[in-house]
Amino acid sequence: METNSTNKKVLVKLLNEGNEAAFEELYYLYSKDLLRFLMKLVKAENFAAEIAQEAFIKIWNNRQNIDPEKSFHSYLFRIAENLVYDFFRKAARDKKLQTVLINIACVEYLHVEEKINREETNLLLRNAIDTLPPKRRQVFQLIKMEERSYEEVSELLHVSTSTINDHVVKATKSIREKLEKYHITFICVLFFLLQ
């Protein structure tokens, strides 16, 4: 259920008075968005969770000074941003933390690079399939991409299973030759096809 801005102001007023239930409700309302926001900045769930916890601790410790008429969301996220700056300043002085952050960044980079490579391979595969003669392309797509049986495709297209097999063999050979120019193995392509 969406909590409207009036209810949020009431919660902040109760928080001003030290009401723990109001604090818990605000935590419930904002913690997931805050964690997502922090994940984008620090790229590691454990660091993001620590910073989120610290932000809410600051909220609780400073509860009397929070203005219920102003955006609680903006206030909370500004505190979190400042904590992220502090975190990176600390990282600049802490060699061990620097190493952890560099490793996280490298892993993140590899995931992005892998996704780009997969997209490029899929595009090359689609282009290779598109160059097949229409009937061969249709057979290949039905067998390899829709995972239909030879018998099923034979009935659907009114041709023998040996003709279906011939189309698949020739299509596979043609696609493999086109992709080998890009140093992409057909095994790799089949893996992408089956995802």
XYZ file of C-alpha atoms in Angstrom:
195
model
C 0.000 0.000 0.000
C 1.378 3.394 -1.021
C 1.831 5.802 1.872
C 0.825 9.336 0.841
C 2.843 12.444 1.687
C 0.501 13.450 4.561
C 1.028 10.083 6.250
C 4.777 10.429 5.739
C 4.703 13.851 7.420
C 2.824 12.306 10.352
C 5.456 9.574 10.570
C 8.267 12.168 10.578
C 6.467 14.165 13.327
C 6.183 10.975 15.384
C 9.847 10.264 14.668
C 10.683 13.782 15.999
C 9.068 12.701 19.270
C 11.159 9.507 19.433
C 8.445 7.087 18.280
C 10.268 3.863 17.373
C 7.295 2.420 15.442
C 7.312 5.501 13.160
C 11.064 5.072 12.637
C 10.557 1.401 11.729
C 7.782 2.338 9.299
C 10.021 4.952 7.614
C 12.805 2.385 7.462
C 10.398 -0.069 5.816
C 9.234 2.575 3.317
C 12.677 3.785 2.238
C 15.310 1.114 2.899
C 14.906 -0.847 -0.367
C 15.132 2.246 -2.592
C 18.055 3.535 -0.563
C 19.903 0.228 -0.882
C 19.344 0.177 -4.676
C 20.638 3.756 -4.895
C 23.728 2.903 -2.835
C 24.420 -0.259 -4.851
C 24.737 1.908 -7.972
C 27.323 4.045 -6.214
C 29.465 1.525 -4.312
C 28.767 -1.647 -6.385
C 28.944 -3.990 -3.378
C 25.972 -5.109 -1.332
C 27.817 -5.335 1.987
C 29.167 -1.762 1.708
C 25.792 -0.469 0.490
C 24.013 -2.163 3.420
C 26.511 -0.707 5.926
C 26.072 2.803 4.536
C 22.258 2.429 4.554
C 22.367 1.342 8.207
C 24.610 4.277 9.053
C 22.220 6.671 7.289
C 19.279 5.425 9.338
C 21.339 5.646 12.540
C 22.038 9.309 11.682
C 18.320 9.808 11.066
C 17.498 8.395 14.500
C 20.238 10.348 16.286
C 19.172 13.587 14.593
C 15.403 12.926 14.715
C 14.486 16.093 16.659
C 15.951 18.326 13.920
C 14.153 16.755 10.936
C 11.584 19.094 9.384
C 8.342 17.157 8.674
C 7.353 19.794 6.083
C 10.387 19.010 3.948
C 10.985 15.869 1.867
C 12.158 13.042 4.116
C 13.287 11.170 0.988
C 15.614 14.010 -0.072
C 16.961 14.388 3.455
C 17.698 10.656 3.815
C 19.322 10.354 0.378
C 21.457 13.465 0.971
C 22.745 11.897 4.217
C 23.477 8.668 2.296
C 25.325 10.565 -0.454
C 27.504 12.292 2.137
C 28.256 8.921 3.725
C 29.283 7.587 0.310
C 31.703 10.528 -0.079
C 33.124 9.710 3.369
C 33.397 6.053 2.353
C 35.414 6.895 -0.769
C 37.608 9.352 1.160
C 38.338 6.542 3.618
C 39.057 4.201 0.697
C 41.596 6.682 -0.666
C 43.563 6.288 2.602
C 42.933 2.564 3.190
C 44.961 0.334 0.825
C 43.051 -2.816 1.809
C 39.681 -1.185 1.071
C 41.079 0.168 -2.210
C 42.012 -3.375 -3.260
C 38.506 -4.650 -2.445
C 36.866 -1.811 -4.423
C 39.188 -2.329 -7.411
C 38.336 -6.046 -7.430
C 34.609 -5.257 -7.292
C 34.982 -2.751 -10.146
C 36.887 -5.329 -12.229
C 34.207 -7.977 -11.681
C 31.506 -5.423 -12.556
C 33.429 -4.506 -15.718
C 33.764 -8.169 -16.715
C 29.997 -8.694 -16.306
C 29.306 -5.697 -18.552
C 31.925 -6.854 -21.076
C 30.446 -10.378 -21.055
C 26.959 -8.959 -21.684
C 28.254 -6.869 -24.607
C 30.063 -9.908 -26.056
C 26.897 -12.001 -25.733
C 24.862 -9.296 -27.488
C 27.465 -9.030 -30.273
C 27.533 -12.816 -30.701
C 23.741 -12.924 -30.848
C 23.741 -10.198 -33.494
C 26.369 -12.048 -35.574
C 24.364 -15.252 -35.200
C 21.128 -13.563 -36.295
C 22.938 -12.091 -39.304
C 24.369 -15.516 -40.212
C 20.909 -17.120 -39.928
C 19.386 -14.335 -42.038
C 21.771 -15.145 -44.913
C 20.427 -18.729 -45.193
C 17.999 -19.566 -48.014
C 14.397 -19.075 -46.762
C 13.426 -22.773 -46.403
C 16.759 -23.686 -44.725
C 16.424 -20.709 -42.373
C 12.895 -21.787 -41.468
C 13.978 -25.380 -40.750
C 16.982 -24.229 -38.699
C 14.855 -21.894 -36.601
C 12.211 -24.545 -35.968
C 14.754 -27.221 -34.975
C 17.448 -25.213 -33.174
C 15.603 -22.202 -31.807
C 12.125 -23.551 -31.166
C 13.522 -26.999 -30.267
C 10.995 -28.923 -32.320
C 11.614 -32.526 -33.335
C 12.556 -33.556 -36.882
C 9.265 -35.478 -37.149
C 7.239 -32.451 -36.041
C 8.945 -30.151 -38.569
C 8.636 -32.828 -41.263
C 4.850 -32.924 -40.765
C 4.570 -29.158 -40.502
C 6.476 -28.480 -43.748
C 5.374 -31.634 -45.624
C 8.933 -32.813 -46.333
C 10.845 -35.931 -45.274
C 12.944 -36.080 -42.100
C 16.013 -36.724 -44.273
C 15.334 -33.401 -46.066
C 14.985 -31.723 -42.661
C 18.296 -33.277 -41.598
C 19.959 -32.088 -44.807
C 18.744 -28.507 -44.191
C 19.997 -28.572 -40.579
C 23.423 -29.957 -41.546
C 23.891 -27.403 -44.336
C 22.566 -24.497 -42.218
C 24.877 -25.448 -39.334
C 27.881 -25.674 -41.674
C 27.082 -22.310 -43.269
C 26.578 -20.556 -39.903
C 29.746 -22.137 -38.461
C 31.811 -20.898 -41.447
C 30.438 -17.371 -41.116
C 31.042 -17.214 -37.367
C 34.526 -18.726 -37.471
C 35.640 -15.552 -39.244
C 34.918 -13.811 -35.924
C 36.619 -16.583 -33.881
C 33.285 -17.631 -32.401
C 32.848 -21.366 -31.924
C 29.554 -22.970 -32.823
C 29.353 -24.539 -29.337
C 29.370 -21.013 -27.925
C 26.609 -20.016 -30.350
C 24.437 -22.976 -29.413
C 24.841 -21.982 -25.772
C 23.504 -18.501 -26.627
C 20.692 -20.021 -28.680
C 19.516 -22.162 -25.791
C 19.460 -19.366 -23.226
